[in-house]
mmCIF file of C-alpha atoms in Angstrom:
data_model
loop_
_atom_site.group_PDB
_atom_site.id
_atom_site.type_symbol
_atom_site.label_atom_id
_atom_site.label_comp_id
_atom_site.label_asym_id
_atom_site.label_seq_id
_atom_site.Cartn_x
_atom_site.Cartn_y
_atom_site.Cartn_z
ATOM 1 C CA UNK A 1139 73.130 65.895 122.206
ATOM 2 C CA UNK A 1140 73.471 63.851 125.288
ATOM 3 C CA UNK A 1141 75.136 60.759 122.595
ATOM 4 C CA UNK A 1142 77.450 63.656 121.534
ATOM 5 C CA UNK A 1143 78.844 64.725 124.251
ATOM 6 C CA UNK A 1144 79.653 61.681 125.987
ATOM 7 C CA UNK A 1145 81.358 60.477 122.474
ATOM 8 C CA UNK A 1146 83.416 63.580 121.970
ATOM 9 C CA UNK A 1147 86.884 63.994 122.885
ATOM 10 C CA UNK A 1148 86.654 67.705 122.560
ATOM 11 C CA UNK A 1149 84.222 70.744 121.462
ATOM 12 C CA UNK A 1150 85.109 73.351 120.195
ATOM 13 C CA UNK A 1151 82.898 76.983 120.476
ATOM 14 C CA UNK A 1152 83.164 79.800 118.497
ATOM 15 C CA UNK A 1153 82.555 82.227 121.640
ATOM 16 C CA UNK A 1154 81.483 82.110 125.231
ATOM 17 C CA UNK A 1155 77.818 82.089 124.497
ATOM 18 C CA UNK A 1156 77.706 79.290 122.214
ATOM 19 C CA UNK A 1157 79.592 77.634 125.038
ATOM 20 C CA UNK A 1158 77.004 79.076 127.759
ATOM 21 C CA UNK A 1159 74.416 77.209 125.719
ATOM 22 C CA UNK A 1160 76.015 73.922 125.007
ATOM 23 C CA UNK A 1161 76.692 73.077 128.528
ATOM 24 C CA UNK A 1162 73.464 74.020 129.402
ATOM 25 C CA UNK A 1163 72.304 71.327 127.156
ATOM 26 C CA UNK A 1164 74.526 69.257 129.490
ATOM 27 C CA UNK A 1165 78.450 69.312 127.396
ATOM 28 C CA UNK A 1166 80.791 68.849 130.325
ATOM 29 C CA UNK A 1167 83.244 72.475 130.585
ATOM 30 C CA UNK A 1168 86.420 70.471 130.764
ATOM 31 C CA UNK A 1169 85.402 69.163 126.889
ATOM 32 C CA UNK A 1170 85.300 73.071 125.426
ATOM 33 C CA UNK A 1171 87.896 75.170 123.998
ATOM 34 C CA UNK A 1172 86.484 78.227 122.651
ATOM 35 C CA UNK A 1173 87.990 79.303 118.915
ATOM 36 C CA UNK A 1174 86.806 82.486 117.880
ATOM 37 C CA UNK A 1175 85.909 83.181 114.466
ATOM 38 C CA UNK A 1176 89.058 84.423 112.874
ATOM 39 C CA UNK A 1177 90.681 86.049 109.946
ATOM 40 C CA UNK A 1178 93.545 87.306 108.321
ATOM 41 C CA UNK A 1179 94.588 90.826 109.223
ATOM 42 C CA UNK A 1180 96.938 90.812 107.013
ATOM 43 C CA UNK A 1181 94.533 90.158 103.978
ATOM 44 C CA UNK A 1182 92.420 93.718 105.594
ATOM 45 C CA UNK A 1183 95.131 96.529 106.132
ATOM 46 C CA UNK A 1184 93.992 99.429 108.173
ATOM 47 C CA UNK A 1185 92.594 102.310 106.456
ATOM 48 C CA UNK A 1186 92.969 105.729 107.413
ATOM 49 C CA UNK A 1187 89.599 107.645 107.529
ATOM 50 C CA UNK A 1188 88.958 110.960 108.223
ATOM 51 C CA UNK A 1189 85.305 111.160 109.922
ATOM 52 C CA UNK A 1190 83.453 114.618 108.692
ATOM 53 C CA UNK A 1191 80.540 115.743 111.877
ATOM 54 C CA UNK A 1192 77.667 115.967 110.262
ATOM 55 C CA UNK A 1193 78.099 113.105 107.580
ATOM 56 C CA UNK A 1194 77.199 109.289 107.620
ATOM 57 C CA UNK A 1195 78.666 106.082 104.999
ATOM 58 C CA UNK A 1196 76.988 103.173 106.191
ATOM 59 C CA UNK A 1197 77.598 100.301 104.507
ATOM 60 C CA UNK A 1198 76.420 96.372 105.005
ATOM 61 C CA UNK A 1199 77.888 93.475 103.292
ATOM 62 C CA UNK A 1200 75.595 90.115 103.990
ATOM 63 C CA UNK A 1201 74.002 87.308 102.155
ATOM 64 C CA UNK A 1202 70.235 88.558 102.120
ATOM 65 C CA UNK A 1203 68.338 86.449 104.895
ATOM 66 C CA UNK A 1204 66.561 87.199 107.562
ATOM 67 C CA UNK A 1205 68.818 86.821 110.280
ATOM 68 C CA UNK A 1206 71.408 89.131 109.248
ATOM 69 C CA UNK A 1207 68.485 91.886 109.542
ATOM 70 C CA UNK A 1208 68.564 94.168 107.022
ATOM 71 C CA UNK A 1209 64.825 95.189 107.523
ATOM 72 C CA UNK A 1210 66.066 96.192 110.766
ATOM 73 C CA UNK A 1211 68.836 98.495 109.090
ATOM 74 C CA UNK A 1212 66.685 100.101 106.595
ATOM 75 C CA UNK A 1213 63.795 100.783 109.818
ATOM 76 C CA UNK A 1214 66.853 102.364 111.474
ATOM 77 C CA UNK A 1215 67.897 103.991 108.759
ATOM 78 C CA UNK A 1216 64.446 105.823 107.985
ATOM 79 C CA UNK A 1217 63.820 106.764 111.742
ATOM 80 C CA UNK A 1218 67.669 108.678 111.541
ATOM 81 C CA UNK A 1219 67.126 110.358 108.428
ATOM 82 C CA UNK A 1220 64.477 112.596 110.097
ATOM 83 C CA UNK A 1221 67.469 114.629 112.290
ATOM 84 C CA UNK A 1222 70.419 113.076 109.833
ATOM 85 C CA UNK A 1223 70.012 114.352 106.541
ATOM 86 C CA UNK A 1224 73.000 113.398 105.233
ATOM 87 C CA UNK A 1225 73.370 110.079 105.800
ATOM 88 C CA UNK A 1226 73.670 106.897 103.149
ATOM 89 C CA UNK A 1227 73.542 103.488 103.043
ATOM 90 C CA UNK A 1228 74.862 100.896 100.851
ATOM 91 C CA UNK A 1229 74.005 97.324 100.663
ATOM 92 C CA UNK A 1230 76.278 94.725 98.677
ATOM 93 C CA UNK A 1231 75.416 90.935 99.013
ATOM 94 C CA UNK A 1232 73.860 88.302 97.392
ATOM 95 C CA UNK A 1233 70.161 88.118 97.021
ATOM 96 C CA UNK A 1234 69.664 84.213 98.593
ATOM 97 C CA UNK A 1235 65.943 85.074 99.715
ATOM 98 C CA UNK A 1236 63.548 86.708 97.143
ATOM 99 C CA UNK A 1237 60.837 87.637 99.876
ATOM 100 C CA UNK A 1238 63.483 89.495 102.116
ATOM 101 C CA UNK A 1239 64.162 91.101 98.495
ATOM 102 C CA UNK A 1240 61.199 92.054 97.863
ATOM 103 C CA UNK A 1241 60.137 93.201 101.051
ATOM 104 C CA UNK A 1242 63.093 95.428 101.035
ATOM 105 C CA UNK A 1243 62.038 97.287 98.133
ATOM 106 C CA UNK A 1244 58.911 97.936 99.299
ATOM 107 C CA UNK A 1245 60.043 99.182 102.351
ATOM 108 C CA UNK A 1246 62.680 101.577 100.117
ATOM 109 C CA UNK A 1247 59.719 102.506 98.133
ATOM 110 C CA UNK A 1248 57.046 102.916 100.545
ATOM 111 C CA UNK A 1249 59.455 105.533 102.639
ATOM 112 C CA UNK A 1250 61.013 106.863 99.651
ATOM 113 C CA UNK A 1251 64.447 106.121 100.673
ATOM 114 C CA UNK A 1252 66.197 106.085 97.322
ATOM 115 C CA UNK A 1253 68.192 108.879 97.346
ATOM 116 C CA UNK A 1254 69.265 107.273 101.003
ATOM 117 C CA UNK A 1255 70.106 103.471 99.711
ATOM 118 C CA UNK A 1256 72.361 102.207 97.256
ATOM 119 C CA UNK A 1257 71.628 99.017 96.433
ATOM 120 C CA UNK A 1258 74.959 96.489 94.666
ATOM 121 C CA UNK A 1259 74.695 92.871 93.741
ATOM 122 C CA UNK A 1260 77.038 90.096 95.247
ATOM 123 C CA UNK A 1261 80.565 91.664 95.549
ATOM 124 C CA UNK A 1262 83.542 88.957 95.610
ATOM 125 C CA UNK A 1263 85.587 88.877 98.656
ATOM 126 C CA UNK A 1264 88.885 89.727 97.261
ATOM 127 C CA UNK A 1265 87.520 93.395 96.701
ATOM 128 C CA UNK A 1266 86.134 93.543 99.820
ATOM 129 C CA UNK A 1267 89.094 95.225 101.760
ATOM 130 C CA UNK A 1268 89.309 98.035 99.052
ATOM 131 C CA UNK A 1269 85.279 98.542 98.959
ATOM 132 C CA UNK A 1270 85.237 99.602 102.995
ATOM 133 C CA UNK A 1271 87.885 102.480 102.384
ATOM 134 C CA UNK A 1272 84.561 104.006 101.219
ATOM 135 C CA UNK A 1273 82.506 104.274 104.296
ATOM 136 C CA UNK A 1274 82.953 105.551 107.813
ATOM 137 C CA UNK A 1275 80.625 102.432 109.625
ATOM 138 C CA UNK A 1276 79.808 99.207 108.899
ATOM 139 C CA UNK A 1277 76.491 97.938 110.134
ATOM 140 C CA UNK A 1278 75.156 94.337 110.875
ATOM 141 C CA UNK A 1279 71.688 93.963 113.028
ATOM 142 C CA UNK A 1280 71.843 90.173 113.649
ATOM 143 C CA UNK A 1281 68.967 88.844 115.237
ATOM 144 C CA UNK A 1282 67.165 85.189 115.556
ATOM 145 C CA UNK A 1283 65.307 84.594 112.140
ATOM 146 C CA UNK A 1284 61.274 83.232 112.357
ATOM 147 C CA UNK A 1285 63.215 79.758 112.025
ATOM 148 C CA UNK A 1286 65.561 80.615 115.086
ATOM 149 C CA UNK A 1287 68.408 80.614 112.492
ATOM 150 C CA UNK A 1288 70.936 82.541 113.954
ATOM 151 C CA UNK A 1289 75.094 83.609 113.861
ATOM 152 C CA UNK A 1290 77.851 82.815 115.718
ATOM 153 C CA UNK A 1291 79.760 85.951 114.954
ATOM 154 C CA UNK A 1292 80.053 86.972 110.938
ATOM 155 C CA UNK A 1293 83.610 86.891 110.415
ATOM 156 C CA UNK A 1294 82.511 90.107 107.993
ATOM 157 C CA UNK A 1295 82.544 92.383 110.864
ATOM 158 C CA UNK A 1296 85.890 91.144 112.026
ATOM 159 C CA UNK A 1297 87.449 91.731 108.394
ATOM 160 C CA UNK A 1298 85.537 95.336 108.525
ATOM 161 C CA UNK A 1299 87.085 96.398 112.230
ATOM 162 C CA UNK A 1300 90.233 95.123 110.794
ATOM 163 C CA UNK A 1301 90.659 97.609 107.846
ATOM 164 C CA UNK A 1302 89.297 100.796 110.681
ATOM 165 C CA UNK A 1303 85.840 100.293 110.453
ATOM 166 C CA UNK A 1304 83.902 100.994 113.682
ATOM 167 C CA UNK A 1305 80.692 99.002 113.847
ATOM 168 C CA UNK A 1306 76.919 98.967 114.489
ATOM 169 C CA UNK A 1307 75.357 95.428 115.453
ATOM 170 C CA UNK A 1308 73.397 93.892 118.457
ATOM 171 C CA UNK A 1309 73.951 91.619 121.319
ATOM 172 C CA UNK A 1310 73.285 88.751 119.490
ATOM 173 C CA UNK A 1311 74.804 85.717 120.336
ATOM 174 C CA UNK A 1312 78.538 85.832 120.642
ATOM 175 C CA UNK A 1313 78.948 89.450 118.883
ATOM 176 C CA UNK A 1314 79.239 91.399 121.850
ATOM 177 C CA UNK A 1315 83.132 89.183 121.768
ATOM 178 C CA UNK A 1316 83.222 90.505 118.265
ATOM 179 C CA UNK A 1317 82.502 93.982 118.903
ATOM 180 C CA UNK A 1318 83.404 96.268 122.436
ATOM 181 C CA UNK A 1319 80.423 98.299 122.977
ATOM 182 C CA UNK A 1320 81.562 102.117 123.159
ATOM 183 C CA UNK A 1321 85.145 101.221 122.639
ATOM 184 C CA UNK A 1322 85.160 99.514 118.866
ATOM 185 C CA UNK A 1323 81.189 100.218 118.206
ATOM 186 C CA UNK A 1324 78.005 100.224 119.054
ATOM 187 C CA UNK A 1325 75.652 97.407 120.400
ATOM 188 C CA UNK A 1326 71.647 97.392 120.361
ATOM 189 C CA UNK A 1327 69.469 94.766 121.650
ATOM 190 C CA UNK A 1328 68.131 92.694 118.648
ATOM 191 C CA UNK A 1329 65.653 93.968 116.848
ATOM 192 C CA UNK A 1330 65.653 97.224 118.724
ATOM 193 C CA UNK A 1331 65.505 100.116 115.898
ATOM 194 C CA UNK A 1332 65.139 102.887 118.023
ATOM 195 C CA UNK A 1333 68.598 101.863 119.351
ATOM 196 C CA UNK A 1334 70.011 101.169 116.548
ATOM 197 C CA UNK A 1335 68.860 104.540 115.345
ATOM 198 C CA UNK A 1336 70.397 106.510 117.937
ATOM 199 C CA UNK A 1337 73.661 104.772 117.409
ATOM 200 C CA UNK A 1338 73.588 105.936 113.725
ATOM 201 C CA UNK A 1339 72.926 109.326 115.195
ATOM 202 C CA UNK A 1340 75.740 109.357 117.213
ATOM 203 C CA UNK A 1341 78.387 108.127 114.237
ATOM 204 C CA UNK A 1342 76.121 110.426 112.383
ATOM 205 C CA UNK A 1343 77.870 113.125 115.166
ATOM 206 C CA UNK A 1344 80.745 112.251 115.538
ATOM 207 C CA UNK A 1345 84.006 114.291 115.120
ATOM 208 C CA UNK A 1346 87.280 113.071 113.578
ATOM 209 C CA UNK A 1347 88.522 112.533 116.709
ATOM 210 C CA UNK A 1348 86.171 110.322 118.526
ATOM 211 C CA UNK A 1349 86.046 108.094 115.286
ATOM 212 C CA UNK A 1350 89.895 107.765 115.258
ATOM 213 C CA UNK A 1351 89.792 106.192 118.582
ATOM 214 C CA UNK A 1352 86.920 103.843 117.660
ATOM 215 C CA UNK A 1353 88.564 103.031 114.520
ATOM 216 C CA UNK A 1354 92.353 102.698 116.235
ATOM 217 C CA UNK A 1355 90.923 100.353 118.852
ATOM 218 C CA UNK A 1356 88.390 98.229 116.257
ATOM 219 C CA UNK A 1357 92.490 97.602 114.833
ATOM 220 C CA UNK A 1358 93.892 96.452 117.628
ATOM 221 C CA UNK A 1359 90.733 94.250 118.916
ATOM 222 C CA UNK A 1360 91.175 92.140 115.435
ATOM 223 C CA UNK A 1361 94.974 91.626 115.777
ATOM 224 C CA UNK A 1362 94.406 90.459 119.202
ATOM 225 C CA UNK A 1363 91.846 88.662 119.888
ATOM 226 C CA UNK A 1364 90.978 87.088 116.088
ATOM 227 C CA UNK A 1365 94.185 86.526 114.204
ATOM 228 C CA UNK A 1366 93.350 83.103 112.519
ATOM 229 C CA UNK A 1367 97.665 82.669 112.985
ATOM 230 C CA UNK A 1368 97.335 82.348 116.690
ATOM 231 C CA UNK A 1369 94.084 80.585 116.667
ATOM 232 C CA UNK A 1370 95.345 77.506 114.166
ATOM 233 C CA UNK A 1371 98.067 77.192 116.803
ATOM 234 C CA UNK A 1372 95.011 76.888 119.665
ATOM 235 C CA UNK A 1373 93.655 74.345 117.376
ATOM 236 C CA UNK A 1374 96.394 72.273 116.687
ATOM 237 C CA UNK A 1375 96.949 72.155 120.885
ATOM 238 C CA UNK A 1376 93.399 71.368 120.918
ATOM 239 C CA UNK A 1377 94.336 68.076 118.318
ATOM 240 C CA UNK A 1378 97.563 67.382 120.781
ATOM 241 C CA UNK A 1379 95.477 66.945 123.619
ATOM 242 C CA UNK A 1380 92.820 64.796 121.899
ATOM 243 C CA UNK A 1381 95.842 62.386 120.499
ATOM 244 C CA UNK A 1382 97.632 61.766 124.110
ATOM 245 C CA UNK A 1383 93.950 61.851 126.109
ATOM 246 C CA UNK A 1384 93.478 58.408 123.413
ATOM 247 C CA UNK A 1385 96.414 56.895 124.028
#
């Protein structure tokens, strides 16, 4: 790291905690620009909901591995059944690791969640903007896998808070950037289920107009703050001050 940083002209972070960490490992501050993770809001319209009390859409769109912790989501999910009744769950993504998989369905079957969890293959990403106008929350418990394989920030919860979609995650690495706690969704520590739970209860609660103002303000947060438009240009300054610092 050390060889790195004294070669580098310029490093570039995907958040203030990544950047927390690399100069902790020594990376000089005046060599860091921080880029978020970005996207096209123009390629995720916003999508009216109307959010019924009483009723919960969860949905989660991931590769399957560990640290995108969807053993987390179905735990939470069976502790908020017990006072949420009418909540459902749907999970879309590839299925990369077989023991996740299969730990998964024995967790589904052992709690006879079912009639709770729908369960879809890999869903391709052009349909993915259309496919949230189903749900009222989108739901992503990152956490540090066994391997301490971890996330930036999944650009999937960006292109979710784009189309209206409030959010359920954790405080893992640079998500809390991602996602305003109480203002576009909900944070829990990682690996905290009980939290997580009580945030699903509280969606689960929620009237039409509480949600509108999550889902109004998970709109504006994306156009701000992760329009991939306005970070290219960022970039490309980055570049410009690489090329004169050389010459």
């Amino acid at each position: 790291y050390q060889q790195l940083f004294e070669g580098a002209a310029a490093v570039t972070c995907a958040g203030p905690h990544g950047q927390t960490v690399l100069m902790q490992q020594g990376l000089p501050r005046e060599k860091t620009t921080i880029l978020p993770m970005s996207m096209d809001p123009g390629g995720f319209p916003f999508r009216p909901r109307v959010k019924t009390a009483d009723r919960l859409r969860l949905v989660q769109v991931a590769t399957l591995t560990e640290k995108k912790g969807f053993m987390d989501t179905l735990n939470a999910l069976n502790m908020a059944r017990k006072t949420c009744p009418n909540v459902h769950l749907t999970i879309a993504g590839e299925r990369h690791d077989r023991n996740l998989v299969q730990q998964m369905e024995a967790f589904i079957r052992a709690n006879a969640l079912h009639s709770f969890v729908q369960w879809l293959d890999f869903l391709p990403h052009p349909e993915l903007s259309d496919f949230f106008t189903q749900f009222d929350v989108f739901i992503q418990p990152s956490h540090y896998a066994a391997n301490r394989d971890c996330e930036g920030g999944p650009v999937s919860i960006l292109e979710a808070q784009a189309t209206g979609l409030p959010v359920i995650a954790t405080t893992h690495f640079d998500i809390p950037s991602e996602v305003l706690h109480d203002q576009t969704g909900l944070l829990a520590p990682e690996r905290d289920t009980a939290a997580l739970a009580r945030h699903i209860e509280r969606f689960y609660r929620m009237g039409n107009t509480e949600y509108q103002q999550f889902s109004a303000a998970a709109r504006r947060h994306v156009e701000s703050g992760f329009d991939i438009r306005n970070t290219a240009k960022r970039l490309r300054g980055v570049y410009k001050m690489v090329v004169i610092s050389r010459h």
